[in-house]
CSV table of C-alpha atoms and ligand atoms in Angstrom, one decimal:
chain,number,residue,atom,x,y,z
A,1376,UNK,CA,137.5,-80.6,22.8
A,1377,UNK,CA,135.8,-78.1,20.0
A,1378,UNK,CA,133.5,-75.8,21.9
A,1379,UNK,CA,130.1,-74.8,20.0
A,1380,UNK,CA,129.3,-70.9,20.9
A,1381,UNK,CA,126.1,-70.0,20.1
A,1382,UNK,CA,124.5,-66.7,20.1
A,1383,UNK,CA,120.6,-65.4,19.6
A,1384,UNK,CA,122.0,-62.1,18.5
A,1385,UNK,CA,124.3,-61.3,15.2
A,1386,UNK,CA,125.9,-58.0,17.5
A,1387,UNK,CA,126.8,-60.9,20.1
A,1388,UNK,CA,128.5,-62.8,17.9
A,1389,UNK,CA,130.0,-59.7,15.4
A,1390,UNK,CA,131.9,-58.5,18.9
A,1391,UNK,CA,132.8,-62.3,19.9
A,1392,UNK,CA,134.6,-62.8,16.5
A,1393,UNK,CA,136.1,-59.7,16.7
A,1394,UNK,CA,137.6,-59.6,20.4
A,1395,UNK,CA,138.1,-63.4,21.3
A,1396,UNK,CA,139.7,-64.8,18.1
A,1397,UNK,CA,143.4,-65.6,18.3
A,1398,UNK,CA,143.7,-65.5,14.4
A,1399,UNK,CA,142.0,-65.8,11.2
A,1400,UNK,CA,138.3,-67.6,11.4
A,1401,UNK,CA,136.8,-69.5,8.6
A,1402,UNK,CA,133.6,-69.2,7.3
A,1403,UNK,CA,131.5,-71.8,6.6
A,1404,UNK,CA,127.8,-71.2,4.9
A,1405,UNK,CA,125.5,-74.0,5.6
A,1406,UNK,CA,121.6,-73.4,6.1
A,1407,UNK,CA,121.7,-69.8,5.7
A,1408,UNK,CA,124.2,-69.5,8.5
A,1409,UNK,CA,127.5,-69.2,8.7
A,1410,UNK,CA,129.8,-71.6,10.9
A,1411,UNK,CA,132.7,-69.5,11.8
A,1412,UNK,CA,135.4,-72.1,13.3
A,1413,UNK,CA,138.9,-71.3,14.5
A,1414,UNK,CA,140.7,-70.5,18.0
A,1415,UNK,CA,139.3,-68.2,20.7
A,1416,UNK,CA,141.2,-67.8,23.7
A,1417,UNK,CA,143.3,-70.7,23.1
A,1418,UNK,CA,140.5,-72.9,22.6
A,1419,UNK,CA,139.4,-74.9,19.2
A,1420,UNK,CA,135.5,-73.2,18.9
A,1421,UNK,CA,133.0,-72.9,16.3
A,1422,UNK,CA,130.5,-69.9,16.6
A,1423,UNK,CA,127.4,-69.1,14.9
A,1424,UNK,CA,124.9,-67.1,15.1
A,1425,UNK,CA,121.2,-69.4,15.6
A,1426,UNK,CA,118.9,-67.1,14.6
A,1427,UNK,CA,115.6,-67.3,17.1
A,1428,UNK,CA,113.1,-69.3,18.2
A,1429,UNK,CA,113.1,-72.9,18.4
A,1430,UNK,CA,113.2,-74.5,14.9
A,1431,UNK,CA,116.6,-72.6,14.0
A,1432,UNK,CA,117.9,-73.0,17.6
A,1433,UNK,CA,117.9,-77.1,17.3
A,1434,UNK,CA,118.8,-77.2,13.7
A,1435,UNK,CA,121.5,-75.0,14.2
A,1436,UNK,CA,123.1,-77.4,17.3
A,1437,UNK,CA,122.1,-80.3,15.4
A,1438,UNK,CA,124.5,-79.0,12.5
A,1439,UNK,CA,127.4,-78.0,15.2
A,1440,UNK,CA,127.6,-81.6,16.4
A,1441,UNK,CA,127.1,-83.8,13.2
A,1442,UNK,CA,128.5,-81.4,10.6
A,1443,UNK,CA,131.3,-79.4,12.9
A,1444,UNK,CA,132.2,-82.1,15.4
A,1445,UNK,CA,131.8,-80.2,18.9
A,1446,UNK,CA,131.9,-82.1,21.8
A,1447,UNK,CA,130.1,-79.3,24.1
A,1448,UNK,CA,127.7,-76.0,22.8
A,1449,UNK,CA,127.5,-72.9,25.2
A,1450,UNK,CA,124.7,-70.4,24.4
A,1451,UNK,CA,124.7,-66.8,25.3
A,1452,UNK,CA,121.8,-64.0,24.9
A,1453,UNK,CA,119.3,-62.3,27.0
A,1454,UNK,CA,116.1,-63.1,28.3
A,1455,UNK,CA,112.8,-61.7,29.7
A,1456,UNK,CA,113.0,-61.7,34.0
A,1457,UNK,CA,110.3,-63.9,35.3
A,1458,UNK,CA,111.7,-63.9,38.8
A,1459,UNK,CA,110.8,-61.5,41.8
A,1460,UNK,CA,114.1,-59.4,42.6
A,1461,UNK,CA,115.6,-59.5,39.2
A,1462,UNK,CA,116.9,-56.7,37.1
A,1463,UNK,CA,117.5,-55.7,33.7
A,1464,UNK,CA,121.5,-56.9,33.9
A,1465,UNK,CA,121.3,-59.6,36.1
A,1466,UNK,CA,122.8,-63.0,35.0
A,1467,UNK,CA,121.4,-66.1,34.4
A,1468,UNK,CA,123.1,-69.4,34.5
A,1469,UNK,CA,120.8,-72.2,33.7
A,1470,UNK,CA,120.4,-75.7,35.9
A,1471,UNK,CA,116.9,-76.6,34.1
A,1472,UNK,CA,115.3,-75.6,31.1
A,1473,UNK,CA,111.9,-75.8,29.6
A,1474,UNK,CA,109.7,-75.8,26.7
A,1475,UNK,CA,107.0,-73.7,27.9
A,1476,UNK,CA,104.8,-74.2,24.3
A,1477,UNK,CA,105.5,-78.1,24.8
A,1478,UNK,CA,101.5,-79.1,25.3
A,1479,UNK,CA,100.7,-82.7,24.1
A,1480,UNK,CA,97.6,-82.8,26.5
A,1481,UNK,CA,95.9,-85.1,27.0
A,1482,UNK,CA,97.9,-87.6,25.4
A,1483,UNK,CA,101.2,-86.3,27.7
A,1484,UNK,CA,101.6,-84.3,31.1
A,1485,UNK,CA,102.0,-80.5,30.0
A,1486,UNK,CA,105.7,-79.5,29.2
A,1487,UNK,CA,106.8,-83.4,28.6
A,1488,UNK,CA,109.0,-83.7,25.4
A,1489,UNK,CA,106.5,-86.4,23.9
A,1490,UNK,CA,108.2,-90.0,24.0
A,1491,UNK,CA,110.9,-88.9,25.9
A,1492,UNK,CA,109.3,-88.9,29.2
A,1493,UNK,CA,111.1,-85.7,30.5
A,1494,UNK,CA,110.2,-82.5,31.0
A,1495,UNK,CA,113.0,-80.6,32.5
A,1496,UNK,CA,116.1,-80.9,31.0
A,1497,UNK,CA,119.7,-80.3,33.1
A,1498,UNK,CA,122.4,-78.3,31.9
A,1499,UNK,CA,126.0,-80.1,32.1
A,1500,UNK,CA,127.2,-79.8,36.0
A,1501,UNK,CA,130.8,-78.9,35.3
A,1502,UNK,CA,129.5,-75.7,32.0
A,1503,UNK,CA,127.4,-74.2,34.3
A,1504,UNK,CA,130.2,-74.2,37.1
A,1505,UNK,CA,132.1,-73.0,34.7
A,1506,UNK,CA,129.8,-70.1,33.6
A,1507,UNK,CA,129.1,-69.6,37.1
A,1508,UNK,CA,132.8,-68.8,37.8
A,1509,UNK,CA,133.0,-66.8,34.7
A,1510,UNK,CA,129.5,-64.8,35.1
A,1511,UNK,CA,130.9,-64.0,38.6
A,1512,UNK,CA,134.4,-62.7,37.3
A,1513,UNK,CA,133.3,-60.5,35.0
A,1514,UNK,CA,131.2,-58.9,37.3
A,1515,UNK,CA,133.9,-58.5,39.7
A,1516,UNK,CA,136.1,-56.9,36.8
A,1517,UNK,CA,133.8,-54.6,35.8
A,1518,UNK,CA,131.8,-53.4,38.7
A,1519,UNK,CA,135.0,-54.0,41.7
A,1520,UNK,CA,137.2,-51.6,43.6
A,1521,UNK,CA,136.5,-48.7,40.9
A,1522,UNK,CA,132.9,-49.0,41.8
A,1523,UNK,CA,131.9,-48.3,38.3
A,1524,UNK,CA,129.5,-51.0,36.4
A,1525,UNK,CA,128.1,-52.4,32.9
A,1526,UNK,CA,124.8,-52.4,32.3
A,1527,UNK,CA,121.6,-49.6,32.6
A,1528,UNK,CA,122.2,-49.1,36.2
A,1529,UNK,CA,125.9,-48.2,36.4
A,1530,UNK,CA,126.0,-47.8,40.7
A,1531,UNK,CA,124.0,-51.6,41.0
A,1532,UNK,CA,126.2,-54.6,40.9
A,1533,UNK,CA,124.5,-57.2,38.4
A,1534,UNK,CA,123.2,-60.6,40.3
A,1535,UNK,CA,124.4,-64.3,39.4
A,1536,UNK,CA,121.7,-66.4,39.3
A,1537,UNK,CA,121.6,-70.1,38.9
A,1538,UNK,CA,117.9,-71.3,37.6
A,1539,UNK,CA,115.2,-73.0,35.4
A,1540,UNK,CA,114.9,-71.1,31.8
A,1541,UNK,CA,112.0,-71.5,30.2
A,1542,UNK,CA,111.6,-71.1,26.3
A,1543,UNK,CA,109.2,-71.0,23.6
A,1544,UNK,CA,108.3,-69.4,20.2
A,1545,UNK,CA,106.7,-66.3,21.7
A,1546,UNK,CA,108.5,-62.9,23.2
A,1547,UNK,CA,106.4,-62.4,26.3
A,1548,UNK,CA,105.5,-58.6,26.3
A,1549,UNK,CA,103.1,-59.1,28.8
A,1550,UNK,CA,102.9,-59.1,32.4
A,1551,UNK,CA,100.2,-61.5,32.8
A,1552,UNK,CA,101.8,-63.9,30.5
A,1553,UNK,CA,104.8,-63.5,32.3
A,1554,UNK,CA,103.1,-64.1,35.8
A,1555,UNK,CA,101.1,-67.2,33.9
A,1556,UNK,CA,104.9,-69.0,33.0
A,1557,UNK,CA,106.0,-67.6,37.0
A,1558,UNK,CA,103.1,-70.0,38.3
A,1559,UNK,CA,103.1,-72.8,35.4
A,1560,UNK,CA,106.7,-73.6,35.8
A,1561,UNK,CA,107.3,-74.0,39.4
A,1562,UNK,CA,111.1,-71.8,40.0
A,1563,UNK,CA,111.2,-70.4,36.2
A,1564,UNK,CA,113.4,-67.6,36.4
A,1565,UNK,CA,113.5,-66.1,32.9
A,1566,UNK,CA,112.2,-66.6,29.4
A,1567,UNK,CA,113.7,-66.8,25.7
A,1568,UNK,CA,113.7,-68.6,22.6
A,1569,UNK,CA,116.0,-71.1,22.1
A,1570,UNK,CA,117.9,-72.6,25.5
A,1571,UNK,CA,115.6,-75.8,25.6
A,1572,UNK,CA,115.5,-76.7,22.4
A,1573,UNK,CA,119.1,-76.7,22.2
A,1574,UNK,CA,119.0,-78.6,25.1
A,1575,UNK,CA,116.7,-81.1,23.6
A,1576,UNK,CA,119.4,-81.9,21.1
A,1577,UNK,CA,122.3,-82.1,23.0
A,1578,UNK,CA,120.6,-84.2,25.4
A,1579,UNK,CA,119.9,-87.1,22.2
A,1580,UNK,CA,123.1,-86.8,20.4
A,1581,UNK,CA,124.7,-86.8,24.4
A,1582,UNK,CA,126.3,-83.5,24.1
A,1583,UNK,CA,127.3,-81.5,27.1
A,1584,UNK,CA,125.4,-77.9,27.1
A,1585,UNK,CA,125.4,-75.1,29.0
A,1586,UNK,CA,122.9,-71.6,28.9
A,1587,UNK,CA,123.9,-68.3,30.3
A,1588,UNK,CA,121.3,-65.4,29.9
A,1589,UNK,CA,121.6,-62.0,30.7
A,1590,UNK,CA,118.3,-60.5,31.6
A,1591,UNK,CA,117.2,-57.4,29.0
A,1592,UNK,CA,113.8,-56.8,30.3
A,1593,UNK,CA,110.6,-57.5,32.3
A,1594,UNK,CA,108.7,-59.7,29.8
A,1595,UNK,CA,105.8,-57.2,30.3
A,1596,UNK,CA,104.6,-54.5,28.2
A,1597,UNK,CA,107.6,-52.4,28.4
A,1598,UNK,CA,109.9,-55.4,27.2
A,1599,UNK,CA,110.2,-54.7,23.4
A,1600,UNK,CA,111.6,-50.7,24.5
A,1601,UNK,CA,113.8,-52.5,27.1
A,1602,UNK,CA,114.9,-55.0,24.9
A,1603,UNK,CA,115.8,-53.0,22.1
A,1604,UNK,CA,117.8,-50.6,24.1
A,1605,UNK,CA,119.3,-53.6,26.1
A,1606,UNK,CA,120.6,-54.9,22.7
A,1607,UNK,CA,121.5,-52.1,21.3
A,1608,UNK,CA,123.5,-51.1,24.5
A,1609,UNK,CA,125.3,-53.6,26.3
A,1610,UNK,CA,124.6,-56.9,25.6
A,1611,UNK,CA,127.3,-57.9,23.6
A,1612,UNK,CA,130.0,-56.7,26.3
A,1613,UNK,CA,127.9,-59.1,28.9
A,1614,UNK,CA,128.4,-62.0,26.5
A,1615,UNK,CA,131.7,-61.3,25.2
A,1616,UNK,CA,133.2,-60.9,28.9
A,1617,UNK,CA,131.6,-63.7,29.6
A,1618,UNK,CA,132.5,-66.2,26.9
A,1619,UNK,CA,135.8,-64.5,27.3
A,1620,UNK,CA,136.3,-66.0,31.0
A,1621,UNK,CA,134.5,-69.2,30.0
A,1622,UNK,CA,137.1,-70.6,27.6
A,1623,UNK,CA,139.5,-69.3,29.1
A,1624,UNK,CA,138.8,-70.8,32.5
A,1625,UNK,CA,138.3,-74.3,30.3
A,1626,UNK,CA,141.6,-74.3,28.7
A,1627,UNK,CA,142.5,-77.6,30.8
A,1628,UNK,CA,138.8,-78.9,30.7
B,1364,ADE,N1,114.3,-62.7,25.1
B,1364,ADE,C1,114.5,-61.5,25.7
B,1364,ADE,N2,113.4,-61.0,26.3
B,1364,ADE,C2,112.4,-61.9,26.0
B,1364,ADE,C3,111.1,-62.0,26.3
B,1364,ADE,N3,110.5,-61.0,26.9
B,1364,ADE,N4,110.4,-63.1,25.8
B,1364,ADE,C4,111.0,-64.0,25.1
B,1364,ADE,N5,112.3,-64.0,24.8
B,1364,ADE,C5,113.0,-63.0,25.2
């Protein structure tokens, strides 16, 4: 099975290529992106970066299963918290995803993908038990018996969370926004870009999909500061550790 790895951020994917190749990638330009397909950790994969928002998120996975041939797309990035009780590091693994800028009223219920007659869209059972599993290791490996950490608050252990992602074409930089989305979308945990459009097109084409998100800020008025310094930081080692444990973990799957 070729596994699609998809990233929001070019620094995400730089380190991915970098650390989890097993040998010479090739580079394939199509759409102003590049389609970089080889092993990593013993698995056949394809990784690109998506670019953000929506548009380039779905055209990007609609060119990774027609053009590339994968048979399953992960995406990794960060998010905006939307939940009480989480923090800048925490993990998110997604179960549901929405499109919170999907609003055909009144010809369709708010958030309904029009003619589809869903909503809601479910992540692949046995990817996000998978990410799960691998979110959970690499906490364990970097924050166990040394007690030492990753993230902006070295002596707290990051939370695993498994959730409804909502995303749209908006960053969410404010609070009142963010509390708007918390009471819209009943359980929403975090907010991106891309996660349910992607999800969109892996649910037509029947493509199993999986999100994991690492939270980089608030999604209120502090969240571009946060965010940069997030990304800038330690985003990529979250992703990378993670995708790291994924494939590896899926090298019978
Ligand atoms: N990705 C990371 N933080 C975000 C935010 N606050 N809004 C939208 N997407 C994000």
């Amino acid at each position: 099975m070729v596994i699609g790895l998809m990233s929001a951020m070019p620094e995400e994917l730089e380190l991915a290529l970098h650390e989890l190749a097993d040998g010479p990638l090739l580079g394939f330009e199509h759409g102003g992106r590049t389609f970089h397909t080889g092993r990593m950790c013993g698995r056949e994969c394809v990784a690109v970066f998506s670019r953000w928002g929506k548009v380039a998120a779905a055209t990007t996975a609609t060119e990774l299963i027609s053009r590339f041939g994968v048979q399953a797309i992960v995406f990794t990035g960060v998010a905006g918290g939307l939940a009480p009780g989480l923090h800048v590091g925490d993990i998110v693994v997604a179960d549901k995803l929405y499109q919170h800028d999907m609003d055909a009223r009144p010809l369709f219920p708010r958030f309904e993908v029009p003619l589809t007659g869903r909503a809601g869209l479910e992540t692949d059972a046995s990817i996000r038990e998978s990410l799960v599993r691998a979110a959970s290791a690499f906490v364990e490996d970097a924050c166990g018996a040394a007690g030492g950490g990753i993230g902006p608050a070295p002596g707290r252990r990051p939370r695993v969370v498994v959730g409804t992602v909502v995303s749209g074409d908006r960053f969410i930089a404010r609070a009142s926004e963010a509390a708007e989305l918390r009471a819209a979308i009943e359980g929403a945990v975090c907010v991106e870009m891309e996660g349910a459009a992607v999800a969109q097109v892996c649910a037509e084409y029947g493509v199993p999909f999986g999100v994991v998100r690492v939270i980089s800020d608030a999604a209120d008025e502090h969240a571009p500061g946060t965010f940069h310094s997030f990304v800038e930081t330690v985003a990529s080692r979250y992703s990378v550790g993670i995708a790291r444990r994924f494939l590896l973990g899926r090298r019978n799957l």
